[in-house]
Amino acid sequence: MQDVDQYLEAATRDNTRRSYQSAIRHFESEWGGFLPTSADSIARYLADYAQTLSINTLRQRLAAIAQWHVSQCFPDPTRAPHVRKVLKGIQALHPAQERRAKPLQLAQLEQFVAWLDAQIATSSMAGNGHQRQVHTRNKALVLMGFWRGFRSDELSRLQIEHITVERGRGMIIFLPRTKTDRNHAGTTHRAPALSRLCPVAAYEAWITASGLTEGPVFRRIDRWGRIAGVALQASSVVPLLRTLFQCAGLPQADRYSSHSLRRGFATWANANQWDIKMLMEYVGWKDVRSAMRYIDAADPFAQHRIEAALAPITVPSSPAATRLPAVPPKPVTETRLTAISWT
């Protein structure tokens, strides 16, 4: 039985399990819900939090409650038409603009890497091995996250033994679990070796500086320069990025997240004529709508297209008209009409 429980637990992603547990605690402890519950209770629960929770959060709560009932062999009350109508009404009465992470543009990536390179050089000259390691790790984290479009949880789960570097070509990265890998078969990614802003060179520099040979790629480094044995927490990546971007002088640093790396790469690829199929295959998206949410148009206000259409039309100057000799009028000849007999 213990083995069965172990495999059942492995079938659900850690993030999903934690979010569902949090949702159930909220429903039980804070609102006072019970298992099993009724569709009317679910509708009241939604109404009570309609003005304080986002529609996406409410949907996630419904998914958790549904899974909770099904796993205990109870009917799913969230599927009732009454519940779905209440949710639709909440969305209509409390619309909210979706907040998306600010994409990290290529120019900003260049500015950030230039700042990191300066910090690495300064640390090396000062003999500060701790700071050199920290900045070298951060450079690899951002460049791998950008060029591979990795999320924070994927960056935190990268393992050294799952990465193979092919000199001059790139690196092969295997992730045993990803958000879109519903079959839990693992996903293989490839990152290219580049002439600048190279994720492969940054990764090799970090592995050399850290002396790591196995285990998590990205780890916490304490104030004494000791590298932790466990991976960076996915939740710590966003605060780390915002702090780094602020130190590098990037404006509106608080609007960045780990999704900024993925959105930045997707926007760059779109501006450089990658078609949607190529982009989806590279990043690993399975759904077109998911991919389109990450792409910012190169001309979001359509300014260039409209200005091009508004440009004044210049009529080419014609050569001077040549006066033609006057044509004498043709003499008019009288034509006699003869009556036609139809008899």
CSV table of C-alpha atoms in Angstrom, one decimal:
chain,number,residue,atom,x,y,z
A,1,MET,CA,0.0,0.0,0.0
A,2,GLN,CA,2.9,2.3,0.8
A,3,ASP,CA,4.2,1.9,-2.8
A,4,VAL,CA,0.7,2.7,-4.2
A,5,ASP,CA,0.5,5.9,-2.2
A,6,GLN,CA,4.0,6.9,-3.3
A,7,TYR,CA,3.1,6.5,-7.0
A,8,LEU,CA,-0.2,8.3,-6.5
A,9,GLU,CA,1.6,11.2,-5.0
A,10,ALA,CA,4.1,11.3,-7.8
A,11,ALA,CA,1.3,11.6,-10.3
A,12,THR,CA,0.5,15.1,-9.1
A,13,ARG,CA,3.0,17.9,-9.5
A,14,ASP,CA,4.3,19.4,-6.2
A,15,ASN,CA,3.1,22.9,-7.1
A,16,THR,CA,-0.4,21.6,-7.9
A,17,ARG,CA,-0.5,19.6,-4.6
A,18,ARG,CA,0.5,22.6,-2.5
A,19,SER,CA,-1.9,25.0,-4.2
A,20,TYR,CA,-4.8,22.5,-3.8
A,21,GLN,CA,-3.9,21.9,-0.1
A,22,SER,CA,-3.9,25.7,0.4
A,23,ALA,CA,-7.3,26.0,-1.3
A,24,ILE,CA,-8.9,23.2,0.8
A,25,ARG,CA,-7.6,24.8,4.0
A,26,HIS,CA,-9.1,28.1,3.0
A,27,PHE,CA,-12.5,26.5,2.2
A,28,GLU,CA,-12.5,24.4,5.4
A,29,SER,CA,-10.8,26.6,8.0
A,30,GLU,CA,-11.5,30.2,6.9
A,31,TRP,CA,-15.0,29.8,5.3
A,32,GLY,CA,-16.2,26.7,7.3
A,33,GLY,CA,-16.9,24.3,4.5
A,34,PHE,CA,-17.5,20.6,4.8
A,35,LEU,CA,-16.8,17.5,2.8
A,36,PRO,CA,-19.0,16.6,1.1
A,37,THR,CA,-20.6,19.9,0.3
A,38,SER,CA,-23.5,21.1,-1.9
A,39,ALA,CA,-23.6,23.2,-5.0
A,40,ASP,CA,-25.5,25.9,-3.1
A,41,SER,CA,-22.6,26.0,-0.5
A,42,ILE,CA,-20.1,26.3,-3.4
A,43,ALA,CA,-22.1,29.2,-4.9
A,44,ARG,CA,-22.2,31.0,-1.6
A,45,TYR,CA,-18.5,30.5,-1.1
A,46,LEU,CA,-17.8,32.0,-4.5
A,47,ALA,CA,-20.1,35.0,-3.8
A,48,ASP,CA,-18.4,35.7,-0.4
A,49,TYR,CA,-15.0,36.0,-2.1
A,50,ALA,CA,-16.1,37.5,-5.4
A,51,GLN,CA,-14.8,41.0,-4.6
A,52,THR,CA,-11.5,39.9,-2.9
A,53,LEU,CA,-10.2,37.0,-5.0
A,54,SER,CA,-9.4,37.1,-8.7
A,55,ILE,CA,-11.4,35.0,-11.1
A,56,ASN,CA,-8.4,32.8,-11.7
A,57,THR,CA,-8.0,32.2,-8.0
A,58,LEU,CA,-11.7,31.2,-7.7
A,59,ARG,CA,-11.3,28.8,-10.6
A,60,GLN,CA,-8.3,27.3,-8.9
A,61,ARG,CA,-10.3,26.9,-5.7
A,62,LEU,CA,-13.1,25.1,-7.6
A,63,ALA,CA,-10.6,22.7,-9.2
A,64,ALA,CA,-9.2,21.9,-5.7
A,65,ILE,CA,-12.7,21.3,-4.2
A,66,ALA,CA,-13.6,19.2,-7.2
A,67,GLN,CA,-10.5,17.0,-6.9
A,68,TRP,CA,-11.1,16.8,-3.2
A,69,HIS,CA,-14.6,15.4,-3.7
A,70,VAL,CA,-13.7,13.0,-6.5
A,71,SER,CA,-10.7,11.6,-4.6
A,72,GLN,CA,-13.1,10.7,-1.7
A,73,CYS,CA,-15.7,9.1,-4.1
A,74,PHE,CA,-18.2,11.9,-3.7
A,75,PRO,CA,-20.1,13.7,-6.5
A,76,ASP,CA,-18.5,16.8,-7.7
A,77,PRO,CA,-20.6,19.8,-6.7
A,78,THR,CA,-18.6,22.3,-8.8
A,79,ARG,CA,-20.0,20.9,-12.0
A,80,ALA,CA,-23.5,22.0,-11.2
A,81,PRO,CA,-24.9,24.6,-13.8
A,82,HIS,CA,-25.8,26.9,-10.8
A,83,VAL,CA,-22.2,27.1,-9.8
A,84,ARG,CA,-21.0,27.8,-13.3
A,85,LYS,CA,-23.5,30.6,-13.7
A,86,VAL,CA,-22.4,32.2,-10.5
A,87,LEU,CA,-18.8,32.1,-11.6
A,88,LYS,CA,-19.8,33.6,-15.0
A,89,GLY,CA,-21.7,36.4,-13.2
A,90,ILE,CA,-18.7,37.2,-11.0
A,91,GLN,CA,-16.6,37.6,-14.0
A,92,ALA,CA,-19.1,39.9,-15.6
A,93,LEU,CA,-19.6,42.1,-12.5
A,94,HIS,CA,-16.0,42.2,-11.4
A,95,PRO,CA,-13.8,42.3,-14.5
A,96,ALA,CA,-10.1,42.7,-13.9
A,97,GLN,CA,-7.4,43.4,-16.4
A,98,GLU,CA,-4.9,40.6,-16.5
A,99,ARG,CA,-1.5,41.6,-15.2
A,100,ARG,CA,1.4,40.2,-17.1
A,101,ALA,CA,5.1,40.3,-16.3
A,102,LYS,CA,7.1,42.9,-18.1
A,103,PRO,CA,9.1,41.2,-20.9
A,104,LEU,CA,12.9,41.5,-20.6
A,105,GLN,CA,13.9,42.9,-24.0
A,106,LEU,CA,17.2,42.0,-25.6
A,107,ALA,CA,18.6,45.5,-25.0
A,108,GLN,CA,17.8,45.2,-21.3
A,109,LEU,CA,19.4,41.7,-21.2
A,110,GLU,CA,22.5,43.2,-22.8
A,111,GLN,CA,22.6,46.0,-20.2
A,112,PHE,CA,22.1,43.5,-17.3
A,113,VAL,CA,24.8,41.1,-18.6
A,114,ALA,CA,27.2,44.0,-19.0
A,115,TRP,CA,26.6,45.1,-15.4
A,116,LEU,CA,27.1,41.5,-14.2
A,117,ASP,CA,30.4,41.2,-16.2
A,118,ALA,CA,31.6,44.3,-14.6
A,119,GLN,CA,30.7,42.9,-11.1
A,120,ILE,CA,32.5,39.7,-11.9
A,121,ALA,CA,35.6,41.5,-13.1
A,122,THR,CA,35.6,43.8,-10.0
A,123,SER,CA,35.2,40.8,-7.7
A,124,SER,CA,38.0,38.9,-9.4
A,125,MET,CA,40.4,41.8,-9.1
A,126,ALA,CA,39.5,42.2,-5.5
A,127,GLY,CA,40.0,38.5,-4.8
A,128,ASN,CA,36.4,38.3,-3.6
A,129,GLY,CA,35.6,34.7,-4.6
A,130,HIS,CA,32.2,34.8,-2.9
A,131,GLN,CA,30.8,37.7,-4.9
A,132,ARG,CA,32.4,36.3,-8.1
A,133,GLN,CA,30.5,33.0,-7.6
A,134,VAL,CA,27.2,34.8,-6.9
A,135,HIS,CA,27.4,37.0,-10.0
A,136,THR,CA,28.6,34.1,-12.1
A,137,ARG,CA,25.6,32.0,-10.9
A,138,ASN,CA,23.2,34.8,-11.6
A,139,LYS,CA,24.5,35.3,-15.1
A,140,ALA,CA,24.0,31.6,-15.9
A,141,LEU,CA,20.5,31.7,-14.3
A,142,VAL,CA,19.3,34.7,-16.4
A,143,LEU,CA,20.9,33.6,-19.7
A,144,MET,CA,19.6,30.1,-19.5
A,145,GLY,CA,16.2,31.3,-18.4
A,146,PHE,CA,16.0,33.8,-21.3
A,147,TRP,CA,17.3,31.7,-24.2
A,148,ARG,CA,15.4,28.6,-23.1
A,149,GLY,CA,12.2,30.3,-21.9
A,150,PHE,CA,12.4,28.5,-18.6
A,151,ARG,CA,10.1,29.3,-15.7
A,152,SER,CA,11.4,29.7,-12.2
A,153,ASP,CA,10.3,26.2,-11.1
A,154,GLU,CA,12.1,24.7,-14.2
A,155,LEU,CA,15.3,26.7,-13.4
A,156,SER,CA,15.2,25.5,-9.8
A,157,ARG,CA,14.9,21.8,-10.9
A,158,LEU,CA,17.8,21.8,-13.4
A,159,GLN,CA,20.3,19.0,-12.5
A,160,ILE,CA,23.9,18.9,-13.5
A,161,GLU,CA,23.7,15.2,-14.5
A,162,HIS,CA,20.9,16.0,-16.8
A,163,ILE,CA,22.9,18.6,-18.9
A,164,THR,CA,25.3,17.7,-21.6
A,165,VAL,CA,27.4,20.4,-23.3
A,166,GLU,CA,28.5,19.9,-26.9
A,167,ARG,CA,31.4,22.3,-27.5
A,168,GLY,CA,30.7,24.9,-30.2
A,169,ARG,CA,27.1,23.7,-30.7
A,170,GLY,CA,25.1,24.0,-27.5
A,171,MET,CA,23.8,22.0,-24.6
A,172,ILE,CA,21.1,19.3,-24.2
A,173,ILE,CA,19.0,19.8,-21.1
A,174,PHE,CA,16.7,17.1,-19.8
A,175,LEU,CA,13.8,18.0,-17.4
A,176,PRO,CA,12.1,14.9,-15.8
A,177,ARG,CA,9.0,17.0,-15.1
A,178,THR,CA,7.5,20.1,-16.7
A,179,LYS,CA,4.1,21.8,-16.4
A,180,THR,CA,3.0,20.7,-19.9
A,181,ASP,CA,4.4,17.2,-19.6
A,182,ARG,CA,1.1,15.5,-18.7
A,183,ASN,CA,2.5,12.0,-19.2
A,184,HIS,CA,5.5,12.5,-16.9
A,185,ALA,CA,7.8,11.3,-19.6
A,186,GLY,CA,10.3,14.1,-19.2
A,187,THR,CA,11.3,16.7,-21.8
A,188,THR,CA,14.5,17.3,-23.6
A,189,HIS,CA,15.5,20.9,-24.5
A,190,ARG,CA,18.4,22.3,-26.5
A,191,ALA,CA,20.1,25.6,-26.0
A,192,PRO,CA,22.5,27.1,-28.6
A,193,ALA,CA,26.0,28.2,-28.2
A,194,LEU,CA,26.1,31.9,-29.2
A,195,SER,CA,28.7,34.5,-30.1
A,196,ARG,CA,27.5,36.7,-27.3
A,197,LEU,CA,25.1,36.5,-24.4
A,198,CYS,CA,25.8,32.8,-24.5
A,199,PRO,CA,23.9,30.5,-22.1
A,200,VAL,CA,26.3,27.6,-22.7
A,201,ALA,CA,29.4,29.7,-21.8
A,202,ALA,CA,27.6,31.2,-18.7
A,203,TYR,CA,26.7,27.7,-17.5
A,204,GLU,CA,30.2,26.3,-17.9
A,205,ALA,CA,31.6,29.4,-16.1
A,206,TRP,CA,29.3,28.8,-13.2
A,207,ILE,CA,30.1,25.0,-13.0
A,208,THR,CA,33.8,25.8,-13.1
A,209,ALA,CA,33.5,28.6,-10.4
A,210,SER,CA,31.4,26.5,-8.1
A,211,GLY,CA,33.2,23.2,-8.5
A,212,LEU,CA,29.8,21.4,-8.6
A,213,THR,CA,29.7,18.0,-10.3
A,214,GLU,CA,26.2,16.8,-9.6
A,215,GLY,CA,22.9,17.8,-8.1
A,216,PRO,CA,21.0,21.1,-8.6
A,217,VAL,CA,22.5,23.6,-10.9
A,218,PHE,CA,21.3,26.7,-9.1
A,219,ARG,CA,21.7,26.9,-5.4
A,220,ARG,CA,21.8,29.4,-2.6
A,221,ILE,CA,25.2,30.8,-1.6
A,222,ASP,CA,25.4,32.1,2.0
A,223,ARG,CA,27.4,35.2,3.1
A,224,TRP,CA,30.5,33.1,3.8
A,225,GLY,CA,30.5,31.7,0.3
A,226,ARG,CA,29.2,28.3,1.2
A,227,ILE,CA,27.1,26.7,-1.6
A,228,ALA,CA,24.0,24.9,-0.3
A,229,GLY,CA,23.4,21.3,-1.1
A,230,VAL,CA,19.8,21.9,-2.2
A,231,ALA,CA,18.3,23.9,-5.1
A,232,LEU,CA,17.1,27.5,-5.0
A,233,GLN,CA,13.5,27.6,-4.1
A,234,ALA,CA,11.3,28.5,-7.1
A,235,SER,CA,9.7,31.2,-5.0
A,236,SER,CA,13.0,32.9,-4.4
A,237,VAL,CA,13.8,33.4,-8.1
A,238,VAL,CA,11.4,36.4,-8.6
A,239,PRO,CA,12.7,38.5,-5.7
A,240,LEU,CA,16.3,37.7,-6.8
A,241,LEU,CA,15.6,38.8,-10.3
A,242,ARG,CA,13.9,42.1,-9.2
A,243,THR,CA,16.8,42.9,-6.9
A,244,LEU,CA,19.4,42.2,-9.6
A,245,PHE,CA,17.5,44.2,-12.3
A,246,GLN,CA,17.2,47.1,-9.9
A,247,CYS,CA,20.9,47.0,-9.1
A,248,ALA,CA,21.6,46.9,-12.9
A,249,GLY,CA,19.6,50.1,-13.4
A,250,LEU,CA,16.7,48.6,-15.3
A,251,PRO,CA,13.5,50.7,-14.9
A,252,GLN,CA,10.4,49.4,-13.3
A,253,ALA,CA,12.3,46.4,-11.8
A,254,ASP,CA,9.3,45.5,-9.6
A,255,ARG,CA,7.3,44.6,-12.7
A,256,TYR,CA,9.7,41.7,-13.7
A,257,SER,CA,9.2,38.1,-12.8
A,258,SER,CA,10.6,34.8,-14.0
A,259,HIS,CA,7.9,35.0,-16.8
A,260,SER,CA,9.8,38.1,-18.0
A,261,LEU,CA,12.5,35.9,-19.3
A,262,ARG,CA,10.1,33.7,-21.3
A,263,ARG,CA,8.0,36.7,-22.5
A,264,GLY,CA,11.2,38.5,-23.5
A,265,PHE,CA,12.5,35.5,-25.6
A,266,ALA,CA,9.0,35.0,-27.2
A,267,THR,CA,8.7,38.6,-28.1
A,268,TRP,CA,12.3,38.6,-29.5
A,269,ALA,CA,11.6,35.5,-31.6
A,270,ASN,CA,8.4,36.9,-32.9
A,271,ALA,CA,10.1,40.1,-34.0
A,272,ASN,CA,12.7,38.0,-35.8
A,273,GLN,CA,10.2,36.1,-37.9
A,274,TRP,CA,9.9,32.9,-36.0
A,275,ASP,CA,6.5,31.4,-36.9
A,276,ILE,CA,4.3,30.3,-34.0
A,277,LYS,CA,4.8,26.6,-34.7
A,278,MET,CA,8.6,27.0,-34.5
A,279,LEU,CA,8.3,29.0,-31.3
A,280,MET,CA,5.9,26.5,-29.7
A,281,GLU,CA,8.2,23.5,-30.5
A,282,TYR,CA,11.3,25.4,-29.1
A,283,VAL,CA,9.7,26.5,-25.8
A,284,GLY,CA,7.5,23.5,-25.4
A,285,TRP,CA,4.0,25.0,-25.5
A,286,LYS,CA,1.2,22.7,-26.4
A,287,ASP,CA,-1.5,25.2,-26.8
A,288,VAL,CA,-1.5,28.2,-29.2
A,289,ARG,CA,-3.4,30.4,-26.8
A,290,SER,CA,-0.8,29.8,-24.1
A,291,ALA,CA,1.9,30.8,-26.6
A,292,MET,CA,0.2,33.9,-27.8
A,293,ARG,CA,-0.2,35.2,-24.2
A,294,TYR,CA,3.6,35.5,-24.0
A,295,ILE,CA,4.1,37.3,-27.3
A,296,ASP,CA,4.1,41.1,-27.4
A,297,ALA,CA,3.6,42.7,-30.8
A,298,ALA,CA,6.6,44.5,-32.3
A,299,ASP,CA,4.3,47.5,-32.9
A,300,PRO,CA,1.7,47.2,-30.1
A,301,PHE,CA,0.0,50.6,-30.9
A,302,ALA,CA,0.2,49.9,-34.7
A,303,GLN,CA,1.9,53.3,-34.9
A,304,HIS,CA,4.3,52.4,-37.7
A,305,ARG,CA,1.7,50.8,-39.9
A,306,ILE,CA,-0.8,53.7,-39.5
A,307,GLU,CA,1.9,56.3,-40.0
A,308,ALA,CA,3.1,54.5,-43.2
A,309,ALA,CA,-0.5,54.7,-44.5
A,310,LEU,CA,-0.8,58.4,-43.5
A,311,ALA,CA,2.4,59.4,-45.3
A,312,PRO,CA,1.6,62.0,-48.0
A,313,ILE,CA,1.5,60.6,-51.5
A,314,THR,CA,3.9,62.4,-53.8
A,315,VAL,CA,2.7,62.6,-57.4
A,316,PRO,CA,5.7,62.2,-59.8
A,317,SER,CA,6.3,65.3,-61.9
A,318,SER,CA,5.3,64.8,-65.5
A,319,PRO,CA,7.4,66.2,-68.4
A,320,ALA,CA,6.3,69.4,-69.9
A,321,ALA,CA,3.3,69.0,-72.1
A,322,THR,CA,4.1,69.2,-75.8
A,323,ARG,CA,1.7,71.3,-77.8
A,324,LEU,CA,0.3,69.3,-80.7
A,325,PRO,CA,-0.6,71.0,-84.0
A,326,ALA,CA,-4.2,71.9,-84.3
A,327,VAL,CA,-6.2,69.4,-86.2
A,328,PRO,CA,-8.5,71.0,-88.8
A,329,PRO,CA,-12.1,70.3,-88.3
A,330,LYS,CA,-13.5,67.5,-90.4
A,331,PRO,CA,-16.2,68.7,-92.8
A,332,VAL,CA,-19.6,67.6,-91.9
A,333,THR,CA,-21.4,65.6,-94.7
A,334,GLU,CA,-25.1,65.4,-94.8
A,335,THR,CA,-26.4,61.9,-94.7
A,336,ARG,CA,-29.8,61.2,-96.2
A,337,LEU,CA,-31.8,58.7,-94.2
A,338,THR,CA,-33.9,56.4,-96.4
A,339,ALA,CA,-37.0,55.0,-95.0
A,340,ILE,CA,-37.0,51.3,-94.7
A,341,SER,CA,-40.1,49.4,-95.5
A,342,TRP,CA,-40.7,46.3,-93.3
A,343,THR,CA,-43.4,45.1,-95.6
